[in-house]
Coordinates of C-alpha atoms in Angstrom, one line a residue:
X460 CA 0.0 0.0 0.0
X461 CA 2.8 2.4 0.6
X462 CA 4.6 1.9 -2.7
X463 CA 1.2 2.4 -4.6
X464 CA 0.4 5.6 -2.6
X465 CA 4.1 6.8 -3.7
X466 CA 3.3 5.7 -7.1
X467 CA -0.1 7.6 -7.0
X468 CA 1.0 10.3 -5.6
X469 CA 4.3 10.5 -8.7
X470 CA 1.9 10.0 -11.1
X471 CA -0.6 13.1 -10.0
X472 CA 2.9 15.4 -8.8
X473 CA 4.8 14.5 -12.8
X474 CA 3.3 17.3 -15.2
X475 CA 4.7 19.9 -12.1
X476 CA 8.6 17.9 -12.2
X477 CA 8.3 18.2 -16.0
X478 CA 6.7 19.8 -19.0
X479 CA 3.1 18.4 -19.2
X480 CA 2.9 16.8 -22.8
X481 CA 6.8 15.1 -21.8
X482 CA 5.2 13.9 -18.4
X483 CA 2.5 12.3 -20.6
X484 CA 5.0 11.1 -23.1
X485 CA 7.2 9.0 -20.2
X486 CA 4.2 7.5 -19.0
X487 CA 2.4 6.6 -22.6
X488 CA 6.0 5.3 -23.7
X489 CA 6.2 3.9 -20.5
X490 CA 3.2 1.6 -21.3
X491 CA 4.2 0.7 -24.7
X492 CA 7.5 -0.9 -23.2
X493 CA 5.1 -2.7 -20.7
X494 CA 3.2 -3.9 -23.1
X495 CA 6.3 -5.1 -25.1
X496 CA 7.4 -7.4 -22.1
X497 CA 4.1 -8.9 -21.7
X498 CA 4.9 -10.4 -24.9
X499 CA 8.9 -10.5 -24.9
X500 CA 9.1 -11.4 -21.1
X501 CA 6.6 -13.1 -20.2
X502 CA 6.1 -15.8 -23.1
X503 CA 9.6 -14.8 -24.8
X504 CA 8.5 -13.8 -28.4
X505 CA 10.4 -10.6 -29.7
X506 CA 8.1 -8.5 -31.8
X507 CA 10.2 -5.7 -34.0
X508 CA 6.1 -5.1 -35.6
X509 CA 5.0 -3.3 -32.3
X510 CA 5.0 0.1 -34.1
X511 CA 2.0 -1.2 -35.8
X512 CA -0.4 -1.4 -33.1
X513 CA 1.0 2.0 -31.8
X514 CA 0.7 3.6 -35.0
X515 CA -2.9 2.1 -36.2
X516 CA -4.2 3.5 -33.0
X517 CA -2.8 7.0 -33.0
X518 CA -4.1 6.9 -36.8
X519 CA -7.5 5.8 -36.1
X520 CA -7.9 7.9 -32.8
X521 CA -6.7 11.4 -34.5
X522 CA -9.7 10.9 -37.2
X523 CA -11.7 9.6 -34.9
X524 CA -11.3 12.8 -32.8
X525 CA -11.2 14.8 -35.8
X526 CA -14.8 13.6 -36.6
X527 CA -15.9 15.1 -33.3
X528 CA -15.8 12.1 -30.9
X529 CA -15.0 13.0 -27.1
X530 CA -11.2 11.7 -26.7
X531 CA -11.9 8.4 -24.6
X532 CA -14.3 6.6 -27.0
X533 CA -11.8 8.3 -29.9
X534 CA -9.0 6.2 -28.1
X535 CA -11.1 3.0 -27.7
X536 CA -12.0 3.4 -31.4
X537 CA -8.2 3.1 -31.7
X538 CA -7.7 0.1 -29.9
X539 CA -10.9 -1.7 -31.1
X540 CA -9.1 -1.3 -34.6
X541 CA -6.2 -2.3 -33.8
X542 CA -7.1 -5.4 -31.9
X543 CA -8.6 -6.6 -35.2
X544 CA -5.3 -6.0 -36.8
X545 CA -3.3 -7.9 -34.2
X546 CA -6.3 -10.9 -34.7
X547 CA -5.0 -11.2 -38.2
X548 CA -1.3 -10.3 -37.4
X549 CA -1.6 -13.2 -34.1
X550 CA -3.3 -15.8 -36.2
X551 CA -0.9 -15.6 -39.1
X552 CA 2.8 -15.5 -36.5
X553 CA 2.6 -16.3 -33.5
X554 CA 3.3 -20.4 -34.3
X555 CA 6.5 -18.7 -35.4
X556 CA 9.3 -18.9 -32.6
X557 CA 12.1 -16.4 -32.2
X558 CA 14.0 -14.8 -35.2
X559 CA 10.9 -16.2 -37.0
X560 CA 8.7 -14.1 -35.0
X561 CA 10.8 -11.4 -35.3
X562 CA 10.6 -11.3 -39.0
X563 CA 7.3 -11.8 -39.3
X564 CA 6.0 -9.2 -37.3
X565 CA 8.5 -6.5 -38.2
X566 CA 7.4 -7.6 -42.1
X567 CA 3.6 -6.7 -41.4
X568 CA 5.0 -3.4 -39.7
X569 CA 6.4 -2.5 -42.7
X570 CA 3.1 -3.6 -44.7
X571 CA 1.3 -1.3 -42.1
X572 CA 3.5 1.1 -42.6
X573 CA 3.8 1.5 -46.4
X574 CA -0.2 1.8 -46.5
X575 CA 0.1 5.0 -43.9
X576 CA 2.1 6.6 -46.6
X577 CA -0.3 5.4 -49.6
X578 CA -3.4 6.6 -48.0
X579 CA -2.6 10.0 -48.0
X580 CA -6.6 10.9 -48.1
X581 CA -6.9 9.6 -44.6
X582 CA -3.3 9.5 -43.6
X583 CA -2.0 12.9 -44.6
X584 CA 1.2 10.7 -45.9
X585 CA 4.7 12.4 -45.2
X586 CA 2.9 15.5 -43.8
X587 CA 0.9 13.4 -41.3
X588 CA -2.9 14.3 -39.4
X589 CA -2.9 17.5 -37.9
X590 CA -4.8 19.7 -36.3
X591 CA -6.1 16.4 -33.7
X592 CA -8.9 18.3 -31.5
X593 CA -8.8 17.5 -27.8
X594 CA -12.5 17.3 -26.1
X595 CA -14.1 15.7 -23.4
X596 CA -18.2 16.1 -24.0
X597 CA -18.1 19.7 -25.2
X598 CA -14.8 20.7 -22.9
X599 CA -11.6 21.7 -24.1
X600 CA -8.8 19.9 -22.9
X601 CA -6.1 21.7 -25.0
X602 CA -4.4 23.0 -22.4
X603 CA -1.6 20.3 -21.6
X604 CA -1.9 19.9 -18.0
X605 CA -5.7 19.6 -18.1
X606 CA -5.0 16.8 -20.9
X607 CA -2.5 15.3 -18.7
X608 CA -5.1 14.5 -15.3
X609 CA -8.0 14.1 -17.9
X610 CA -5.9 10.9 -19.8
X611 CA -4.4 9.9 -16.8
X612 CA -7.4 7.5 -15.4
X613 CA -7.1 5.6 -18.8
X614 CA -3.1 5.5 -18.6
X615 CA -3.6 3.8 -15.4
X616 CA -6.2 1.8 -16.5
X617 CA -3.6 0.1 -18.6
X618 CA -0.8 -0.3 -16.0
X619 CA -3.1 -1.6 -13.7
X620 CA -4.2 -4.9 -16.6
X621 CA -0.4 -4.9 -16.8
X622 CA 0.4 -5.4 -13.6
X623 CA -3.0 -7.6 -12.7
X624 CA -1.9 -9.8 -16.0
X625 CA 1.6 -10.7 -14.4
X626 CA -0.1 -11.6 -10.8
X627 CA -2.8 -13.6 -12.1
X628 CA -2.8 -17.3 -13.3
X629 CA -2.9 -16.7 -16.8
X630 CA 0.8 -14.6 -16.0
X631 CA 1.7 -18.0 -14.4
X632 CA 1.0 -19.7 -17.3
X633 CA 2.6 -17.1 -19.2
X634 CA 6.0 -17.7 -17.4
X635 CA 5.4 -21.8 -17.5
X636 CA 4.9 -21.4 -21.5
X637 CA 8.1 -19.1 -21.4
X638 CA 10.6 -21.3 -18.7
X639 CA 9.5 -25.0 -20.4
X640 CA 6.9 -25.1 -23.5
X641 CA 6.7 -28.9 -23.9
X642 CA 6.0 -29.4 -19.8
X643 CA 3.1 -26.8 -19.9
X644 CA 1.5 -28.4 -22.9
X645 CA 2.6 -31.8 -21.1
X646 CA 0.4 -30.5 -18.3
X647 CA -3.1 -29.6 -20.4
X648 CA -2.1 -26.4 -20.9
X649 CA -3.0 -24.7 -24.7
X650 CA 0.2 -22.9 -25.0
X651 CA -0.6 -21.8 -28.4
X652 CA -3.8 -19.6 -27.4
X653 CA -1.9 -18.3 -24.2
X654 CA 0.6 -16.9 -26.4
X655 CA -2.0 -15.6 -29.0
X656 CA -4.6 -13.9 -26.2
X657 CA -1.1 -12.6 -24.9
X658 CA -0.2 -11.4 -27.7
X659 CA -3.8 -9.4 -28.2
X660 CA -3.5 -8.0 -24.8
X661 CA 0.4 -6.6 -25.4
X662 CA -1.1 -4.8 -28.7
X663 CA -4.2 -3.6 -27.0
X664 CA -2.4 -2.2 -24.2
X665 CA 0.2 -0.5 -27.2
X666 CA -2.7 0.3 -29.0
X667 CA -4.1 2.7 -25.6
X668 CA -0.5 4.4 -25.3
X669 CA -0.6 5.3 -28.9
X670 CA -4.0 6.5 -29.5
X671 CA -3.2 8.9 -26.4
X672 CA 0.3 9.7 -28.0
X673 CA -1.6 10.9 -31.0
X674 CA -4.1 13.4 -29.1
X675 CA -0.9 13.9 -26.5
X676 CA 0.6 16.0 -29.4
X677 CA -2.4 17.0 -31.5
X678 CA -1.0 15.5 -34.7
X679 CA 0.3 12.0 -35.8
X680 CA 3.4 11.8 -38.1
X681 CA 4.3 8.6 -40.3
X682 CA 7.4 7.6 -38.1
X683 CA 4.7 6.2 -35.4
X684 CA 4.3 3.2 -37.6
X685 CA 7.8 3.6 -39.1
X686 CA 10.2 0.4 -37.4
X687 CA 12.6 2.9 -35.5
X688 CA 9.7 2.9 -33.4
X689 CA 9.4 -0.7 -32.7
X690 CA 13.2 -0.6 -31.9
X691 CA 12.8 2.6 -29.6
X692 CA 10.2 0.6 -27.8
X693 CA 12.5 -2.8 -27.4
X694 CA 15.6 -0.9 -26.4
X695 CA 13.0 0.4 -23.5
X696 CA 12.1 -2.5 -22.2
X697 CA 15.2 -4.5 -22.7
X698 CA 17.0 -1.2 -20.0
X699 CA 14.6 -1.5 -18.3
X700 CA 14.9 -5.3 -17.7
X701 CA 13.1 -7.9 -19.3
X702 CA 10.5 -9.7 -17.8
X703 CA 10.4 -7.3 -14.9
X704 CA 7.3 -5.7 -16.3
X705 CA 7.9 -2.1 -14.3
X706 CA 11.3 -1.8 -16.2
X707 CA 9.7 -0.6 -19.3
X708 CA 8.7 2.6 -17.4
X709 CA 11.7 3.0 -16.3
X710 CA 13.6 2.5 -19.5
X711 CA 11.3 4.8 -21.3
X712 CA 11.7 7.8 -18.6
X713 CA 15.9 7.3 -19.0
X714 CA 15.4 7.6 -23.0
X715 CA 13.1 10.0 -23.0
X716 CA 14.7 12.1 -20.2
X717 CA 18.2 11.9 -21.8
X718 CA 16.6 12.6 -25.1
X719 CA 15.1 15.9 -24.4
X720 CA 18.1 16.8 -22.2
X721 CA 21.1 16.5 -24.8
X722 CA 18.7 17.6 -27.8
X723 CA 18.8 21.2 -26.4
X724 CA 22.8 20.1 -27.0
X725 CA 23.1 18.4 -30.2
X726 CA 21.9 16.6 -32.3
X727 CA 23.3 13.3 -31.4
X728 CA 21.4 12.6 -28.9
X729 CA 21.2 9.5 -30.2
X730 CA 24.7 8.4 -29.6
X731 CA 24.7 8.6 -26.0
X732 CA 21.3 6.6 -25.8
X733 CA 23.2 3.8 -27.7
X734 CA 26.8 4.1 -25.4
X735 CA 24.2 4.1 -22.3
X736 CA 22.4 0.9 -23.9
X737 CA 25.7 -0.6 -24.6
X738 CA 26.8 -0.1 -21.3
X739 CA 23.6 -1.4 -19.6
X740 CA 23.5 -3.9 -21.6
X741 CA 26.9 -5.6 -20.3
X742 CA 27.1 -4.1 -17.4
X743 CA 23.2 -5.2 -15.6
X744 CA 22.4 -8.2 -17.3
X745 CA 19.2 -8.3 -16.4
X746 CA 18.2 -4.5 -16.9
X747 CA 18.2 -1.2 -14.5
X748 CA 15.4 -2.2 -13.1
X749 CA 15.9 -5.8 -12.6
X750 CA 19.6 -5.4 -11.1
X751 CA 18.2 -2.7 -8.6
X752 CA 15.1 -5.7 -7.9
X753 CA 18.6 -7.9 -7.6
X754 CA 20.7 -5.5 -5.3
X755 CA 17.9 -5.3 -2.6
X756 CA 17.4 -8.5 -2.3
X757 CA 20.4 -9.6 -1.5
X758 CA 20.8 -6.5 1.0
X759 CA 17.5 -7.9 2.7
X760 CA 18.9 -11.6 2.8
X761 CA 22.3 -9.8 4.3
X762 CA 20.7 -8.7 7.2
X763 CA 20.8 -10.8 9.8
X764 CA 17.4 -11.8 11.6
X765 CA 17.3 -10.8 15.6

């Protein structure tokens, strides 16, 4: 109880520690990582296609919004659509295991993303959807901050069927299908539809984050269903740590952070995000967040009992 009132009480204190629409952005990016490690964590399949769920949903909520719906049922409209996609996407790859899976997914990514740019009637092509109108039943939520506390029930929404996921027996099974296939089908278990309704959920829960990215900014550029994306979001997650679920937070707010730190420096921000990743990478096998998990554990098992 004491963590989640810290974590509460972060959440409501961000947009006054930073900029409103970058408070938004760490949490939204935050979420996509999440949802990444559901999928890459949990069950172990590595999707470089994740873009496309973001993307559709930031897509379908902007017009959505643009047509004059209130921005929450704009949003749902977003993930409704994009849970269709990642039906088809699931049915055809997720039999797939690892590079396979990779492939696959990031080769419907680029399928996705190549019709963005073709349907320049509804997509806006290079030049995008602007002018995304923010409204919640006839109120004006353009003012970032209000936008920030307005989205922020649905943001944790989505943590919350993160974190519920991981604790419940279907995250058991999850783990099971991920540590030893062959025993869990040995034991009854359908591994193949875990994986697959797992799979649904992680794009679902990418498909939120995005469809709030879009009205975040008020405009939706091609490069949210470009593949940079999908690797922005997996070098999250994997700083972060794998499997640890909360990393991905984590990992987004160190990206974005750094990013909108060293921009107002250079250019190549980019470079230091890599030497960081690099140095993560060999240095905390098992992410930031994990190792920290790691460190406190053994401090607690180093204190001796009285």
């Amino acid at each position: 109880m004491p963590l989640l009132l810290l974590f509460g009480g972060l959440l409501l204190a961000l947009p006054h520690l930073v900029y409103p629409v970058l408070a938004l952005d760490l949490l939204l990016w935050g979420l996509f990582a999440m949802a990444l490690d559901l999928l890459l964590g949990y069950v172990g399949l590595l999707s470089f296609g994740h873009a496309a769920f973001w993307g559709t949903s930031a897509y379908t909520s902007a017009l959505l919004a643009k047509a004059g719906l209130p921005f929450p049922l704009a949003v749902l409209g977003g993930v409704g659509v994009t849970t269709l996609l990642a039906t088809a996407i699931g049915f055809l790859s997720i039999r797939r295991q690892g590079i396979y899976f990779a492939m696959v997914t990031l080769a419907f990514a680029q399928m996705v993303y190549y019709i963005a740019n073709e349907l320049r009637s509804l997509t806006g092509g290079e030049n995008g959807v602007q002018g995304v109108p923010r409204t919640l039943w006839g109120l004006d939520l353009s003012n970032p901050l209000a936008f920030y506390y307005a989205a922020l029930p649905l943001v944790a929404l989505g943590f919350f069927l993160a974190w519920r996921t991981v604790r419940s027996p279907f995250g058991h099974v999850l783990i099971a299908v991920r540590e030893e296939e062959a025993r869990a089908q040995a034991l009854g278990y359908p591994t193949t539809r875990f994986k697959f309704l797992d799979f649904l959920l992680s794009a679902g829960l990418s498909a939120l984050a995005g469809g709030l990215y879009a009205l975040n900014h008020g405009f939706v550029a091609l490069e949210v269903v470009h593949w940079s994306t999908s690797g922005l979001v997996v070098m999250m997650a994997i700083l972060g740590g794998i499997g640890t679920l909360w990393g991905g937070l984590l990992g987004a707010a160190v990206v974005l952070l750094l990013r909108d730190w060293l921009s107002a420096w250079t250019d190549a921000w980019g470079v230091a995000t890599g030497i960081i990743f690099v140095l993560v990478v060999l240095g905390f096998r098992q992410g930031i967040w994990g190792s920290l998990i790691r460190m406190w554990q053994h401090r607690r098992q180093a204190i001796p009992k009285s």
